[in-house]
PDB file of C-alpha atoms and ligand atoms in Angstrom:
ATOM      1  CA  MET A   1       0.031  -0.075  -0.032  1.00 42.00           C
ATOM      2  CA  ARG A   2       1.244   3.476  -0.836  1.00 51.00           C
ATOM      3  CA  SER A   3       1.788   5.759   2.199  1.00 51.00           C
ATOM      4  CA  ALA A   4       0.419   9.375   2.027  1.00 55.00           C
ATOM      5  CA  ARG A   5       2.793  11.961   0.824  1.00 62.00           C
ATOM      6  CA  ARG A   6       3.917  14.575   3.116  1.00 69.00           C
ATOM      7  CA  PRO A   7       3.843  18.180   1.936  1.00 73.00           C
ATOM      8  CA  GLY A   8       7.305  19.011   0.667  1.00 79.00           C
ATOM      9  CA  GLY A   9       7.988  15.195  -0.009  1.00 91.00           C
ATOM     10  CA  VAL A  10       8.987  13.708  -3.323  1.00 95.00           C
ATOM     11  CA  ARG A  11       9.107   9.819  -4.254  1.00 97.00           C
ATOM     12  CA  VAL A  12      12.328   9.332  -5.926  1.00 98.00           C
ATOM     13  CA  PHE A  13      14.526   6.473  -7.333  1.00 98.00           C
ATOM     14  CA  PHE A  14      17.510   5.574  -9.513  1.00 98.00           C
ATOM     15  CA  ALA A  15      17.004   3.494 -12.814  1.00 98.00           C
ATOM     16  CA  LEU A  16      18.154   2.444 -16.040  1.00 98.00           C
ATOM     17  CA  TRP A  17      15.957   4.015 -18.615  1.00 98.00           C
ATOM     18  CA  PRO A  18      15.950   2.463 -22.028  1.00 98.00           C
ATOM     19  CA  ASP A  19      16.380   4.052 -25.425  1.00 97.00           C
ATOM     20  CA  GLU A  20      13.360   3.806 -27.610  1.00 97.00           C
ATOM     21  CA  ALA A  21      14.412   0.635 -29.383  1.00 98.00           C
ATOM     22  CA  VAL A  22      14.747  -1.254 -26.113  1.00 98.00           C
ATOM     23  CA  ARG A  23      11.675   0.412 -24.793  1.00 98.00           C
ATOM     24  CA  LYS A  24       9.606  -0.647 -27.679  1.00 98.00           C
ATOM     25  CA  ALA A  25      10.994  -4.339 -27.618  1.00 98.00           C
ATOM     26  CA  LEU A  26      10.168  -4.622 -23.941  1.00 98.00           C
ATOM     27  CA  HIS A  27       6.687  -3.198 -24.493  1.00 98.00           C
ATOM     28  CA  ALA A  28       6.199  -5.620 -27.265  1.00 97.00           C
ATOM     29  CA  GLN A  29       7.296  -8.334 -24.977  1.00 96.00           C
ATOM     30  CA  GLY A  30       4.974  -6.952 -22.252  1.00 97.00           C
ATOM     31  CA  ARG A  31       2.098  -7.495 -24.751  1.00 96.00           C
ATOM     32  CA  LEU A  32       3.014 -11.009 -25.254  1.00 95.00           C
ATOM     33  CA  VAL A  33       3.188 -11.737 -21.647  1.00 96.00           C
ATOM     34  CA  HIS A  34      -0.253  -9.943 -21.031  1.00 97.00           C
ATOM     35  CA  ALA A  35      -1.883 -12.220 -23.379  1.00 95.00           C
ATOM     36  CA  GLN A  36      -0.759 -15.144 -21.173  1.00 95.00           C
ATOM     37  CA  LEU A  37      -1.151 -13.777 -17.598  1.00 96.00           C
ATOM     38  CA  GLY A  38      -3.507 -10.693 -17.945  1.00 97.00           C
ATOM     39  CA  GLY A  39      -2.779  -7.883 -15.494  1.00 98.00           C
ATOM     40  CA  ARG A  40      -1.927  -4.053 -16.094  1.00 96.00           C
ATOM     41  CA  PRO A  41       0.819  -3.565 -18.455  1.00 96.00           C
ATOM     42  CA  THR A  42       3.456  -0.874 -17.736  1.00 96.00           C
ATOM     43  CA  ARG A  43       2.999   2.178 -20.110  1.00 95.00           C
ATOM     44  CA  ALA A  44       5.626   2.331 -22.853  1.00 96.00           C
ATOM     45  CA  ALA A  45       6.808   5.573 -21.358  1.00 95.00           C
ATOM     46  CA  SER A  46       7.470   4.166 -18.095  1.00 96.00           C
ATOM     47  CA  ILE A  47       9.368   1.273 -18.828  1.00 98.00           C
ATOM     48  CA  HIS A  48      12.633   1.153 -16.532  1.00 98.00           C
ATOM     49  CA  MET A  49      14.863  -1.004 -14.434  1.00 98.00           C
ATOM     50  CA  THR A  50      15.188   0.417 -10.834  1.00 98.00           C
ATOM     51  CA  LEU A  51      18.720   0.499  -9.411  1.00 98.00           C
ATOM     52  CA  LEU A  52      17.945   2.067  -6.034  1.00 98.00           C
ATOM     53  CA  PHE A  53      14.621   2.929  -4.339  1.00 98.00           C
ATOM     54  CA  LEU A  54      14.495   5.846  -2.058  1.00 98.00           C
ATOM     55  CA  GLY A  55      10.864   6.396  -1.563  1.00 97.00           C
ATOM     56  CA  GLU A  56       9.932   9.808  -0.229  1.00 96.00           C
ATOM     57  CA  ILE A  57      12.618  12.475   0.462  1.00 97.00           C
ATOM     58  CA  GLU A  58      12.122  16.121   1.429  1.00 96.00           C
ATOM     59  CA  GLU A  59      12.146  18.243  -1.825  1.00 95.00           C
ATOM     60  CA  HIS A  60      14.886  20.477  -0.494  1.00 96.00           C
ATOM     61  CA  ARG A  61      17.263  17.454  -0.253  1.00 97.00           C
ATOM     62  CA  LEU A  62      16.942  16.666  -4.025  1.00 97.00           C
ATOM     63  CA  ALA A  63      19.925  18.954  -5.047  1.00 97.00           C
ATOM     64  CA  ALA A  64      22.222  16.948  -2.468  1.00 98.00           C
ATOM     65  CA  LEU A  65      20.982  13.723  -3.909  1.00 98.00           C
ATOM     66  CA  GLN A  66      21.844  14.999  -7.570  1.00 98.00           C
ATOM     67  CA  ASP A  67      25.216  16.137  -6.305  1.00 98.00           C
ATOM     68  CA  ALA A  68      25.898  12.703  -4.817  1.00 98.00           C
ATOM     69  CA  ALA A  69      24.774  10.910  -8.100  1.00 98.00           C
ATOM     70  CA  GLY A  70      27.185  13.121 -10.067  1.00 97.00           C
ATOM     71  CA  ASN A  71      30.237  11.227  -8.155  1.00 96.00           C
ATOM     72  CA  VAL A  72      29.095   7.764  -9.508  1.00 97.00           C
ATOM     73  CA  ASP A  73      30.796   6.963 -12.742  1.00 95.00           C
ATOM     74  CA  VAL A  74      29.164   4.684 -15.266  1.00 96.00           C
ATOM     75  CA  GLU A  75      31.387   2.125 -17.169  1.00 92.00           C
ATOM     76  CA  PRO A  76      29.321   1.283 -20.142  1.00 96.00           C
ATOM     77  CA  PHE A  77      28.159  -2.217 -20.488  1.00 97.00           C
ATOM     78  CA  GLY A  78      25.976  -4.450 -22.455  1.00 98.00           C
ATOM     79  CA  MET A  79      23.103  -6.535 -21.015  1.00 98.00           C
ATOM     80  CA  SER A  80      20.823  -9.210 -22.640  1.00 97.00           C
ATOM     81  CA  LEU A  81      17.328  -9.238 -21.537  1.00 97.00           C
ATOM     82  CA  ASN A  82      16.414 -12.838 -22.155  1.00 96.00           C
ATOM     83  CA  ARG A  83      14.144 -13.922 -19.306  1.00 95.00           C
ATOM     84  CA  VAL A  84      10.636 -13.520 -18.325  1.00 96.00           C
ATOM     85  CA  ALA A  85       9.156 -14.492 -15.082  1.00 95.00           C
ATOM     86  CA  CYS A  86       6.391 -13.688 -12.596  1.00 96.00           C
ATOM     87  CA  TRP A  87       6.471 -13.252  -8.785  1.00 97.00           C
ATOM     88  CA  PRO A  88       3.511 -14.599  -7.233  1.00 97.00           C
ATOM     89  CA  HIS A  89       4.116 -12.652  -3.970  1.00 97.00           C
ATOM     90  CA  ASN A  90       3.561  -9.265  -5.679  1.00 98.00           C
ATOM     91  CA  ARG A  91       2.061 -10.406  -8.901  1.00 98.00           C
ATOM     92  CA  ILE A  92       4.669  -8.786 -11.008  1.00 98.00           C
ATOM     93  CA  ALA A  93       5.738 -10.051 -14.264  1.00 97.00           C
ATOM     94  CA  TRP A  94       9.085  -8.902 -15.387  1.00 97.00           C
ATOM     95  CA  ALA A  95      11.822  -9.295 -17.858  1.00 97.00           C
ATOM     96  CA  GLY A  96      15.511  -9.463 -16.809  1.00 97.00           C
ATOM     97  CA  PRO A  97      18.976 -10.737 -17.621  1.00 97.00           C
ATOM     98  CA  GLU A  98      19.629 -14.523 -17.232  1.00 95.00           C
ATOM     99  CA  ARG A  99      22.943 -13.411 -16.097  1.00 96.00           C
ATOM    100  CA  VAL A 100      23.387 -10.085 -14.437  1.00 98.00           C
ATOM    101  CA  PRO A 101      26.485  -8.219 -15.796  1.00 98.00           C
ATOM    102  CA  PRO A 102      29.026  -7.756 -13.011  1.00 98.00           C
ATOM    103  CA  ALA A 103      29.197  -4.148 -14.208  1.00 97.00           C
ATOM    104  CA  LEU A 104      25.543  -3.515 -13.253  1.00 98.00           C
ATOM    105  CA  GLU A 105      25.965  -5.086  -9.736  1.00 98.00           C
ATOM    106  CA  ASP A 106      29.042  -2.810  -9.442  1.00 98.00           C
ATOM    107  CA  LEU A 107      27.005   0.176 -10.464  1.00 98.00           C
ATOM    108  CA  VAL A 108      24.331  -0.463  -7.975  1.00 98.00           C
ATOM    109  CA  GLY A 109      26.854  -1.073  -5.218  1.00 98.00           C
ATOM    110  CA  ARG A 110      28.756   2.269  -5.834  1.00 98.00           C
ATOM    111  CA  LEU A 111      25.286   4.061  -6.061  1.00 98.00           C
ATOM    112  CA  ARG A 112      24.373   2.564  -2.696  1.00 98.00           C
ATOM    113  CA  GLN A 113      27.469   3.466  -1.039  1.00 98.00           C
ATOM    114  CA  THR A 114      27.418   7.003  -2.458  1.00 98.00           C
ATOM    115  CA  VAL A 115      23.993   7.827  -1.597  1.00 98.00           C
ATOM    116  CA  ALA A 116      24.332   6.235   1.870  1.00 98.00           C
ATOM    117  CA  GLN A 117      27.376   8.457   2.506  1.00 98.00           C
ATOM    118  CA  ALA A 118      25.429  11.444   1.439  1.00 98.00           C
ATOM    119  CA  GLY A 119      23.012  10.524   4.341  1.00 98.00           C
ATOM    120  CA  PHE A 120      20.171   9.156   2.357  1.00 98.00           C
ATOM    121  CA  SER A 121      18.320   6.057   3.363  1.00 97.00           C
ATOM    122  CA  PHE A 122      16.920   3.766   0.911  1.00 97.00           C
ATOM    123  CA  ASP A 123      15.422   0.227   0.364  1.00 96.00           C
ATOM    124  CA  ARG A 124      18.220  -2.190   1.362  1.00 96.00           C
ATOM    125  CA  LYS A 125      16.615  -5.402  -0.215  1.00 96.00           C
ATOM    126  CA  PRO A 126      19.123  -7.130  -2.471  1.00 97.00           C
ATOM    127  CA  PHE A 127      19.181  -5.802  -5.882  1.00 98.00           C
ATOM    128  CA  ALA A 128      16.874  -7.844  -8.392  1.00 98.00           C
ATOM    129  CA  ALA A 129      17.644  -6.852 -12.001  1.00 98.00           C
ATOM    130  CA  HIS A 130      14.176  -6.604 -13.437  1.00 98.00           C
ATOM    131  CA  VAL A 131      11.966  -4.509 -15.682  1.00 98.00           C
ATOM    132  CA  THR A 132       8.238  -4.696 -14.592  1.00 98.00           C
ATOM    133  CA  LEU A 133       6.082  -5.548 -17.570  1.00 98.00           C
ATOM    134  CA  LEU A 134       2.751  -6.372 -15.720  1.00 98.00           C
ATOM    135  CA  ARG A 135       1.275  -5.668 -12.475  1.00 97.00           C
ATOM    136  CA  ASP A 136      -1.542  -7.792 -10.971  1.00 97.00           C
ATOM    137  CA  ALA A 137      -0.605 -10.604 -13.201  1.00 98.00           C
ATOM    138  CA  ALA A 138      -2.139 -14.025 -12.789  1.00 97.00           C
ATOM    139  CA  CYS A 139       1.314 -15.721 -12.202  1.00 97.00           C
ATOM    140  CA  ARG A 140       1.910 -19.242 -13.644  1.00 93.00           C
ATOM    141  CA  ALA A 141       4.385 -20.893 -15.953  1.00 88.00           C
ATOM    142  CA  LEU A 142       5.259 -19.023 -18.987  1.00 87.00           C
ATOM    143  CA  GLU A 143       5.601 -20.009 -22.627  1.00 78.00           C
ATOM    144  CA  PRO A 144       9.130 -20.258 -24.037  1.00 72.00           C
ATOM    145  CA  ASP A 145      11.647 -17.772 -23.113  1.00 75.00           C
ATOM    146  CA  MET A 146      11.644 -14.265 -24.813  1.00 87.00           C
ATOM    147  CA  ALA A 147      13.854 -13.353 -27.666  1.00 91.00           C
ATOM    148  CA  SER A 148      16.814 -11.703 -26.232  1.00 96.00           C
ATOM    149  CA  ILE A 149      16.816  -7.875 -26.184  1.00 98.00           C
ATOM    150  CA  ALA A 150      20.333  -6.253 -26.295  1.00 98.00           C
ATOM    151  CA  TRP A 151      20.555  -3.102 -23.885  1.00 98.00           C
ATOM    152  CA  ARG A 152      23.551  -1.133 -24.181  1.00 98.00           C
ATOM    153  CA  VAL A 153      23.904   0.806 -20.846  1.00 98.00           C
ATOM    154  CA  SER A 154      26.042   3.923 -20.545  1.00 97.00           C
ATOM    155  CA  ASP A 155      23.987   6.033 -17.976  1.00 97.00           C
ATOM    156  CA  PHE A 156      21.397   5.989 -15.279  1.00 98.00           C
ATOM    157  CA  VAL A 157      18.696   8.524 -14.137  1.00 98.00           C
ATOM    158  CA  LEU A 158      16.957   9.781 -11.040  1.00 98.00           C
ATOM    159  CA  VAL A 159      13.353   9.671 -11.393  1.00 98.00           C
ATOM    160  CA  ARG A 160      10.505  11.483  -9.421  1.00 97.00           C
ATOM    161  CA  SER A 161       7.476   9.552  -9.290  1.00 96.00           C
ATOM    162  CA  SER A 162       3.942  11.051  -8.855  1.00 93.00           C
ATOM    163  CA  LEU A 163       0.370   9.705  -9.012  1.00 84.00           C
ATOM    164  CA  ASP A 164      -2.079  10.581 -11.648  1.00 79.00           C
ATOM    165  CA  ALA A 165      -5.290   8.879 -12.870  1.00 77.00           C
ATOM    166  CA  GLY A 166      -3.542   6.449 -15.076  1.00 74.00           C
ATOM    167  CA  GLY A 167      -1.249   5.206 -12.173  1.00 79.00           C
ATOM    168  CA  SER A 168       2.400   6.156 -11.510  1.00 84.00           C
ATOM    169  CA  ASN A 169       3.886   8.885 -13.671  1.00 92.00           C
ATOM    170  CA  TYR A 170       7.598   9.116 -13.918  1.00 96.00           C
ATOM    171  CA  GLN A 171       9.710  12.164 -14.658  1.00 96.00           C
ATOM    172  CA  VAL A 172      13.492  11.842 -15.134  1.00 97.00           C
ATOM    173  CA  ILE A 173      15.011  14.624 -13.028  1.00 97.00           C
ATOM    174  CA  GLY A 174      18.789  13.866 -13.549  1.00 97.00           C
ATOM    175  CA  ARG A 175      21.063  11.712 -15.768  1.00 97.00           C
ATOM    176  CA  TRP A 176      24.720  10.758 -15.234  1.00 97.00           C
ATOM    177  CA  GLY A 177      27.122   8.970 -17.355  1.00 94.00           C
ATOM    178  CA  ALA A 178      28.390   9.133 -20.716  1.00 77.00           C
ATOM    179  CA  ARG A 179      25.415   8.855 -23.237  1.00 54.00           C
ATOM    180  CA  GLU A 180      26.537   7.106 -26.467  1.00 54.00           C
ATOM    181  CA  GLU A 181      25.323   8.373 -29.772  1.00 55.00           C
ATOM    182  CA  ALA A 182      23.238   5.589 -31.622  1.00 52.00           C
TER     183      ALA A 182
HETATM  184  P1  2AM B   1       8.717  -2.810  -9.327  1.00 67.49           P
HETATM  185  O1  2AM B   1       8.681  -2.437 -10.696  1.00 67.49           O
HETATM  186  O2  2AM B   1       9.222  -3.954  -8.921  1.00 67.49           O
HETATM  187  O3  2AM B   1       7.455  -2.561  -8.508  1.00 67.49           O
HETATM  188  C1  2AM B   1       9.081   2.855  -8.676  1.00 67.49           C
HETATM  189  O4  2AM B   1       8.007   2.555  -7.652  1.00 67.49           O
HETATM  190  C2  2AM B   1      10.044   1.842  -8.975  1.00 67.49           C
HETATM  191  O5  2AM B   1      10.827   1.452  -7.734  1.00 67.49           O
HETATM  192  C3  2AM B   1       9.246   0.389  -9.584  1.00 67.49           C
HETATM  193  O6  2AM B   1      10.229   0.052 -10.512  1.00 67.49           O
HETATM  194  C4  2AM B   1       9.515  -0.254  -8.381  1.00 67.49           C
HETATM  195  O7  2AM B   1       9.718  -1.727  -8.635  1.00 67.49           O
HETATM  196  C5  2AM B   1      10.656   0.136  -7.666  1.00 67.49           C
HETATM  197  N1  2AM B   1      10.847  -0.183  -6.435  1.00 67.49           N
HETATM  198  C6  2AM B   1      11.749  -0.805  -5.652  1.00 67.49           C
HETATM  199  N2  2AM B   1      11.503  -1.012  -4.351  1.00 67.49           N
HETATM  200  C7  2AM B   1      10.394  -0.391  -4.103  1.00 67.49           C
HETATM  201  C8  2AM B   1       9.685  -0.192  -2.916  1.00 67.49           C
HETATM  202  N3  2AM B   1      10.003  -0.586  -1.763  1.00 67.49           N
HETATM  203  N4  2AM B   1       8.523   0.231  -2.953  1.00 67.49           N
HETATM  204  C9  2AM B   1       8.015   0.763  -4.160  1.00 67.49           C
HETATM  205  N5  2AM B   1       8.795   0.743  -5.336  1.00 67.49           N
HETATM  206  C10 2AM B   1       9.772   0.036  -5.344  1.00 67.49           C
END
């Protein structure tokens, strides 16, 4: 259940935000999984992989958080999204890498360390590399694995989450790393 937002509070998280080609491929994959499991597909514009979830912070601390993020280098890496699965405990169907790239684990580790050093708290559950495709899915065995989607990662983002009539609405409010030209 969502907690009520305090005045002056903003809900934020760090994420990998796919480019259009990866976003489209993931959205198409979401449609395939939706045909099997039902549920609510993630809007194409909202598709992402969360790296670190802070939840609500006071808005005046955003600048400090953004400064801290600027100290985290990104070593570009590639990732194959080649696995779809569904978690019965939260009814989320997701896509992710069969093999989590060490560079991704490393990025999350350094981000956690930097954000903690800057005095922020965050969800310390172990990192689970996944892109949510569906919520409220009727989890059961899925048809053969997905066609692999190649994701080239060279930056990460800070996202502000707000609620609107259609659900969560995400706004990218910072980006760090070297954006490679397509
Ligand atoms: P999910 O897609 O698996 O639900 C915004 O809520 C993003 O942060 C979502 O991608 C969500 O993951 C992720 N997230 C990670 N930890 C969370 C938490 N404790 N509460 C809400 N969202 C969380």
